Amino acid sequence: MSEGTISRRALLVGLGVAGGAGAMYAAMGALGLAPDRHTDDYAPPQRSDFALKGRAAAKVVILGAGVAGLATAYELGKAGYDCTVLEARDRVGGRNFTIRGGDRVPELDGETQEARFGDGVYFNAGPGRIAQWMVTLDYCRELGIPVEVFVNDNPNAYLFNRGMTTPVRFRQARADTYGYVSELLAKATNAGALDRTVTRSDREVLLDFLSAFGALGDDDVYRASERRGYQTNPGVDAGTLLGPVPSFSETLRYGLGRTVAFPFGYEQAMPMFQPVGGMDAIVNKLADAVGSDRIQVSTRVTKITNLPDGVEVVHSGGSIKADYCVAALPPHILARIPGNLSPQVVGALQSPKPLSAGKIGLEYRRRWWETDDRIFGGITETNLDITHIWYPSYGFNGTRGLVVGYYNLAAAADSYAAMKHVDRRSRAIEQGVHIHGDKYRTELLNSVSIAWRRQPHIEGAWVEWPSYGAAFKLLQEPAGRVYFAGDWLTHLIAWQAGAFDSARKVVTQLHQRVLKEG
Amino acid sequence: MSEGTISRRALLVGLGVAGGAGAMYAAMGALGLAPDRHTDDYAPPQRSDFALKGRAAAKVVILGAGVAGLATAYELGKAGYDCTVLEARDRVGGRNFTIRGGDRVPELDGETQEARFGDGVYFNAGPGRIAQWMVTLDYCRELGIPVEVFVNDNPNAYLFNRGMTTPVRFRQARADTYGYVSELLAKATNAGALDRTVTRSDREVLLDFLSAFGALGDDDVYRASERRGYQTNPGVDAGTLLGPVPSFSETLRYGLGRTVAFPFGYEQAMPMFQPVGGMDAIVNKLADAVGSDRIQVSTRVTKITNLPDGVEVVHSGGSIKADYCVAALPPHILARIPGNLSPQVVGALQSPKPLSAGKIGLEYRRRWWETDDRIFGGITETNLDITHIWYPSYGFNGTRGLVVGYYNLAAAADSYAAMKHVDRRSRAIEQGVHIHGDKYRTELLNSVSIAWRRQPHIEGAWVEWPSYGAAFKLLQEPAGRVYFAGDWLTHLIAWQAGAFDSARKVVTQLHQRVLKEG
């Protein structure tokens, strides 16, 4: 049955009978509850901007072909700027890195892995998801990149904490937790504990909410319901509920706070999205639009010099002079490049600290998480050092599939980074077997791991600023003719949207300067 | 930033330090918390089944080419049964009805609409979503039907109750509701109201959970957070939070109980799925597998007679004799067909009551809900008579798109059903304008509505049994050589999975009888 029933109390509330709702809602509108609109006042530079000003598009050298660098070249290109993008790696994209069969993944001071994934299987080793409010989705639309839903949260996925003998479905943990929280608050309300803070009529509405929220019985007691799931699914027969429910004390030991709140976040709420066929569609389409003749890969920058009338960039293949430079490299890499940036600027670049993150892509010969576990996308949460297991949001019901066997940060990521790939794989499998059993080992075909601190010319997953203070503000302005761009210069660190937003800001600044100064 | 921080208390709990978690988890496993497996003991009939028994596949006439009828023919066909499917409508599928440009939609005692939707635009007028545990997904895999995520829940969608001057994002309503519920329970806990029911150490863990769940401050007070959303999104700048929060009393007036609990249900939990390109891929692929030569559309059954050695079915194009009959029609239709079914069986068929549901598909020239409102799929909940607005889960970021302007039940559905289409459209638009403003009217291109009680040969959205009692049980067994199948004979009424499960059950019963009796 598709619909729940509505209680009389809820209906009264809904109809606005209870307490002059009309006037109250009007007040709420005035308080700023009106729907937030996507306000975006970015205006891309256009060729026609120059007509009235008697100026011309300038020559710009862009350091780094990650999302920020490519977006800068793409946006400046709309107004005819003469852009050159220098990229130290042998491919565009930076951390937007999708690994497919045949790709080679070298590491600093380490081995080079070669991916052996089958056709159509890919591993988004960097960013993997896009929130619906993020500008990244607008670029997908503008660039003609089809998107599909990324499943960021799935009640059929598991919760597994060290000490458990068997994993628990997230739906069970959630139903039990919400049930007991509702029961406790209902009891406190009925016992008069809220009488001084909540009005009598509000207490009635609260009890009605708690009953629905916790699936409480008429006696306000929590018991097993269909929300926990079934031992045998309903069909011709009614099915058998999973039960009995654990005690409140046991339920607290799920430790659900962090897990349950994760998808409430503005950045992580479902539905999220991914480009069809791999995240690198974004950087590949940007690069196509910029033009391959304007992008020099395998070109390492060795010196950046502000000149009175321009910028000179020396690189592994020669040097280039331009009117302006946009440095879209990680700050810790940029800080190491010689030149004449002031000590204050270099100090600011040294301020944000690179952080560690790692992932492993595990390709399986069959999609046992779908056929055996009925998990179609989503994330299993653990407090093991693998932290998360991601099930793929593409290729549903297909043959092969790729699971992300860990996505971990900080010390856990460092501990995997210190190993050879074969040992990372063994350790990841060993942890996953606790949750999924032997098939997690026996059905494995291929694997590739990434340790972002060990990726050449990147050396970090993202950065953390000690504060959004003076150093952050200093780098929002150009140092002479050198501008800085990247997610690290925004409040959307670790998101491609940050890179896009930063690029737009720099493009606007630079274009306004050119229109004014030439 | 991708990850929240973990409190020390949560870590201790997670590590199993608090309270001997190891032994406790072991107990939970014993209590039935082990992950439920998808147990499905259905074994399709096979040609080889007959070899040992000296029997042969029988001739079966199947009444109705909805999901149950087609699935019956498909499964019996695996063992070589000689099946004929009679369908009164001019197309297969029954309530699995996807409407595209050029399709005609006649109504009983009413007008015939013709859909004028553009290429690639479709309207699932019947079932629209599949839960990941349902057998329907297995049929998609078996039949090679690609599936994609159906967005059943979106915090960026709106909540709109009569009396509101402006809609509220579901994320705001949820953050406020969870925030205050957490604050109240934390206050009650700190005030000692739970001292007799909750141990001291559990109280600490509970407070930690509430802090994470409600996004409370260190003082256990709820204030605006990023979970409510932003007036201006974060980017280069930190963004501006939506605020201030309404009072607890105002928050209760969201009336969130039913809405917030909707996706907790086992049947409605995200992620859900849909076939790529329209739900009718399921019935079309089933029909292809059965063979078009075995399906007679526009063929109305007029008499069903059990004979000593078979069944005779008279229809609008002649008559057919078979060894067995599977009647996969709605029970209220079946009860009206003359023949020699016993009064007891006919009475049982009359027992479930058909229910009303209606939908309208509104095609827009641009996807304003995505570009202007940043809603990519999902459902806006209202207590207006439109009940829901569904945003499409396909064609993201495209040009045109189709919104379901109402999906309502019972009296609300009946009131729309009583109108001509043009009036249904006007009324739906009038309601939607309250939520989305004038664009809801001005951007409209085309529309089609469906009133399931007025669909020829169906006459209902689904049925409701007074109880799962004697009548339900009676029809699980054949009446002579006539078997009954359909979602109405299951505990999954209104779901295609019910039709599939019922078909499997009847196929198994019939096949076992043939193996025994011939």
PDB file of N, CA and C in Angstrom, chain A residues 55 84 90 105 113 254 313 349 385:
ATOM      1  N   ARG A  55      39.525  47.393 -25.156  1.00  0.00           N
ATOM      2  CA  ARG A  55      40.545  46.466 -24.681  1.00  0.00           C
ATOM      3  C   ARG A  55      40.478  45.177 -25.498  1.00  0.00           C
ATOM      4  N   THR A  84      46.922  29.092 -22.088  1.00  0.00           N
ATOM      5  CA  THR A  84      47.745  27.887 -22.149  1.00  0.00           C
ATOM      6  C   THR A  84      47.706  27.225 -20.769  1.00  0.00           C
ATOM      7  N   ASP A  90      50.515  13.262 -16.644  1.00  0.00           N
ATOM      8  CA  ASP A  90      50.399  12.903 -18.060  1.00  0.00           C
ATOM      9  C   ASP A  90      48.944  12.875 -18.533  1.00  0.00           C
ATOM     10  N   VAL A 105      48.747   3.582 -12.614  1.00  0.00           N
ATOM     11  CA  VAL A 105      48.646   4.447 -11.439  1.00  0.00           C
ATOM     12  C   VAL A 105      49.981   4.422 -10.704  1.00  0.00           C
ATOM     13  N   GLN A 113      50.846   0.677 -10.270  1.00  0.00           N
ATOM     14  CA  GLN A 113      49.818  -0.336 -10.494  1.00  0.00           C
ATOM     15  C   GLN A 113      49.278  -0.196 -11.914  1.00  0.00           C
ATOM     16  N   TYR A 254      24.646   0.669  19.017  1.00  0.00           N
ATOM     17  CA  TYR A 254      24.837   0.833  17.566  1.00  0.00           C
ATOM     18  C   TYR A 254      25.757   2.031  17.293  1.00  0.00           C
ATOM     19  N   VAL A 313      56.788  31.932 -16.935  1.00  0.00           N
ATOM     20  CA  VAL A 313      56.745  30.616 -16.310  1.00  0.00           C
ATOM     21  C   VAL A 313      57.741  29.703 -17.020  1.00  0.00           C
ATOM     22  N   LEU A 349      50.754  30.230   1.319  1.00  0.00           N
ATOM     23  CA  LEU A 349      50.587  28.964   0.588  1.00  0.00           C
ATOM     24  C   LEU A 349      50.968  27.759   1.447  1.00  0.00           C
ATOM     25  N   ASP A 385      39.287  -0.001  10.051  1.00  0.00           N
ATOM     26  CA  ASP A 385      40.103   1.017   9.383  1.00  0.00           C
ATOM     27  C   ASP A 385      39.739   1.187   7.905  1.00  0.00           C
TER      28      ASP A 385
END
